[in-house]
XYZ file of N, CA and C in Angstrom:
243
model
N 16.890 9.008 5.918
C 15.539 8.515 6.146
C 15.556 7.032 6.522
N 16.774 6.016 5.794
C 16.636 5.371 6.087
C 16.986 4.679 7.905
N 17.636 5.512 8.464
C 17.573 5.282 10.061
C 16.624 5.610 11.190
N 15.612 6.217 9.845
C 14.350 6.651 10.783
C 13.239 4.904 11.494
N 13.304 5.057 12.741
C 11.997 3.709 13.635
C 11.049 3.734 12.282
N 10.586 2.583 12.104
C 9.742 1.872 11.006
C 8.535 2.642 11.329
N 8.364 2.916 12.834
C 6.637 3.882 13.142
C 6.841 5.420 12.795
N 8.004 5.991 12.428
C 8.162 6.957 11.801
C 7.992 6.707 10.143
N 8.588 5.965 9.605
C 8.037 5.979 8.229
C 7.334 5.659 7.689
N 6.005 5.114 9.104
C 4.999 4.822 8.734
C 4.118 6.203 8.430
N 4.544 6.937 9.141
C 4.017 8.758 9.339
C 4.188 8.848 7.985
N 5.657 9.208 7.460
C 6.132 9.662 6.011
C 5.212 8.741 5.079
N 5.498 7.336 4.909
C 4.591 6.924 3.802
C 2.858 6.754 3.439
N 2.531 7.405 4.801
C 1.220 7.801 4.727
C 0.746 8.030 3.488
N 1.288 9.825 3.560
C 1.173 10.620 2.442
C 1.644 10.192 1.086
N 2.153 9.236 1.188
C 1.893 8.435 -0.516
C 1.295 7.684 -1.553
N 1.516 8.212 -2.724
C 0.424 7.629 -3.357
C 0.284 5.962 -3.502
N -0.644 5.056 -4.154
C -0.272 3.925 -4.132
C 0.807 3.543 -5.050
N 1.148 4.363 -6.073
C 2.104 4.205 -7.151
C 3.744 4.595 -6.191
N 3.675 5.567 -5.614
C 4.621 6.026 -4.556
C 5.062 4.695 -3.746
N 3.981 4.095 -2.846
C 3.930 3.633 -1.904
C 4.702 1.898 -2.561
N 4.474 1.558 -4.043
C 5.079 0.355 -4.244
C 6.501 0.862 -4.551
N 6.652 2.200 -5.313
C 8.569 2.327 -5.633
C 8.995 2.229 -4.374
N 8.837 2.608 -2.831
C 8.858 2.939 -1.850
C 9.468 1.466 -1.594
N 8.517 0.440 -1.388
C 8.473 -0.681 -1.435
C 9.752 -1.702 -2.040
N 10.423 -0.754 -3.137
C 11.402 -1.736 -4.202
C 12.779 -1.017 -3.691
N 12.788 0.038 -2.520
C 13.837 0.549 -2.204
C 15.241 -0.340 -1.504
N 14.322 -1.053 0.124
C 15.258 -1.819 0.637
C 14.334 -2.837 1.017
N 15.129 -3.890 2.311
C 13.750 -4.149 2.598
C 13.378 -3.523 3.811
N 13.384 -3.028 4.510
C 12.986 -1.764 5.614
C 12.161 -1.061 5.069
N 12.035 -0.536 3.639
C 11.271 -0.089 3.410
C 9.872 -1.225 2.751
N 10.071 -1.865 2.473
C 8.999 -3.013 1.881
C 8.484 -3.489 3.042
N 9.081 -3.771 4.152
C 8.294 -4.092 5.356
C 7.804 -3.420 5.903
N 7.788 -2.064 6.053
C 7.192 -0.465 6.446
C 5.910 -0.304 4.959
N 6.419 -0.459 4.072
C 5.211 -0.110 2.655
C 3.973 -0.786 2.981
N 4.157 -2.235 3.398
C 2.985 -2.946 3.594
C 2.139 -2.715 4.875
N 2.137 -2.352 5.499
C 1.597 -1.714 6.671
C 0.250 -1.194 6.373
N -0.719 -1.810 7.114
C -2.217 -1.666 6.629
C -2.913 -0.092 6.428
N -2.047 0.342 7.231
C -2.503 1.910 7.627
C -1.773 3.005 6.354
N -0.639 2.275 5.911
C 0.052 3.383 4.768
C -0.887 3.079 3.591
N -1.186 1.403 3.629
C -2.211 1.493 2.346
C -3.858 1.675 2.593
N -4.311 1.984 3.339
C -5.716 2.811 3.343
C -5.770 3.837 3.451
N -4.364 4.826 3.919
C -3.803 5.878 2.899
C -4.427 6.284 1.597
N -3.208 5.411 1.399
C -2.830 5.659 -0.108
C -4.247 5.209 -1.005
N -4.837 4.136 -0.385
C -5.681 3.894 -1.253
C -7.404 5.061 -0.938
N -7.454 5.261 -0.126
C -8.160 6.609 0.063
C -8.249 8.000 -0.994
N -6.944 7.862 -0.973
C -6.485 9.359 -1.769
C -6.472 8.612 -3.221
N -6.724 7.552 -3.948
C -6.974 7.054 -4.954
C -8.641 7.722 -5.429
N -8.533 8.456 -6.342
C -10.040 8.791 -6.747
C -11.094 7.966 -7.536
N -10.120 6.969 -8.221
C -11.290 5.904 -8.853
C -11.355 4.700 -7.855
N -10.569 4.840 -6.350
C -10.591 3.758 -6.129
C -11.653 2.577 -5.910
N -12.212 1.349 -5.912
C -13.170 0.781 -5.453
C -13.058 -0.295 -5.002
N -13.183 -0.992 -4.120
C -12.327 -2.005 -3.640
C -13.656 -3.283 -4.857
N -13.967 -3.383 -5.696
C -14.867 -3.959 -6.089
C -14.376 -4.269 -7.577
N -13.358 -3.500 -7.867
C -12.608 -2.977 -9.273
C -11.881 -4.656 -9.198
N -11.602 -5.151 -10.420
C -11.391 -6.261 -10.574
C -9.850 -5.970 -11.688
N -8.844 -6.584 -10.934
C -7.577 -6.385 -11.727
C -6.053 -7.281 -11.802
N -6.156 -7.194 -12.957
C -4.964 -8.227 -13.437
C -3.573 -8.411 -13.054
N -3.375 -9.497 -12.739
C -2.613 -10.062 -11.904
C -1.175 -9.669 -12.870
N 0.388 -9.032 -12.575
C 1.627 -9.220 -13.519
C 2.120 -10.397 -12.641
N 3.671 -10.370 -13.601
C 5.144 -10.934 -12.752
C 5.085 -10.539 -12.048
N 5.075 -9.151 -11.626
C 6.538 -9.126 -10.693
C 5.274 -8.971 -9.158
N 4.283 -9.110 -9.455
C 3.201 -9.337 -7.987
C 2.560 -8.071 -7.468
N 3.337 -6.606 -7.946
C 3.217 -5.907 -7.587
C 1.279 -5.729 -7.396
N 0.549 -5.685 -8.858
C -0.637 -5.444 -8.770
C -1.315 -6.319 -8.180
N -0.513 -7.725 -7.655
C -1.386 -8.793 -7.008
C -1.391 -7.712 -5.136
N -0.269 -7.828 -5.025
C -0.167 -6.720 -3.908
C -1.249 -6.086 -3.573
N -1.667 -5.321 -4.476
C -2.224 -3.943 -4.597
C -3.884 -4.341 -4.609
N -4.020 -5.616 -5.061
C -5.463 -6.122 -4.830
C -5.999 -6.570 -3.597
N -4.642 -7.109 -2.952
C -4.385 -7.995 -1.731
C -4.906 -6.775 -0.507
N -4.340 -5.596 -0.971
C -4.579 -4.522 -0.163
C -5.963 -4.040 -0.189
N -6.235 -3.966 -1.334
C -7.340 -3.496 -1.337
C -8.956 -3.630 -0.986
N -8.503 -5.283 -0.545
C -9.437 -6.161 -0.317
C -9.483 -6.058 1.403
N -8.140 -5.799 1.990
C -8.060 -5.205 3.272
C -8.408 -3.962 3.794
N -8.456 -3.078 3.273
C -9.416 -1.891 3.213
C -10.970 -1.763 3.199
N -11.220 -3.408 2.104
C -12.727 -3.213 2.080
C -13.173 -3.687 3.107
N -12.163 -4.794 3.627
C -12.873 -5.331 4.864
C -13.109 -4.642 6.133
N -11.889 -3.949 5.689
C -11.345 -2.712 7.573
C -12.799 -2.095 7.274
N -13.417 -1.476 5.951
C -14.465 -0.263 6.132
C -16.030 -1.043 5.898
N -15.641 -2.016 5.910
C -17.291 -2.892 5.404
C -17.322 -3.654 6.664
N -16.540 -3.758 7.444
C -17.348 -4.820 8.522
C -16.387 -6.430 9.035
């Protein structure tokens, strides 16, 4: 998988969840530069059922959930205007 074009694993990490989509992320960096890709996370964050881009959440170490806010705030913007 990993010799698959970055616009192919953009296909594959579609279908992942956002929890998916950060282990995904901690693999190489080919894959962390493919994870962040605006389109895998409005995905992922779609198929999130509580998601709300309005949800207010705490920052760790290791950045991951800063990430994940960072994204989410890009989603609200892609669908709000």
């Amino acid at each position: 998988i990993c010799s698959l074009p970055e616009e192919a694993l953009v296909c594959v990490f579609m279908f992942l969840s956002t929890k998916d989509l950060r282990s995904a992320a901690l693999v190489c960096r080919k894959f962390a530069r493919t994870s962040s890709s605006n389109m895998c996370w409005k995905s992922a964050l779609l198929q999130e059922p509580s998601f709300s881009p309005k949800n207010t959440i705490t920052l760790n170490k290791s950045g991951i959930v800063h990430h994940y806010r960072v994204k989410s705030q890009v989603l609200h913007n892609m669908t709000h205007g």
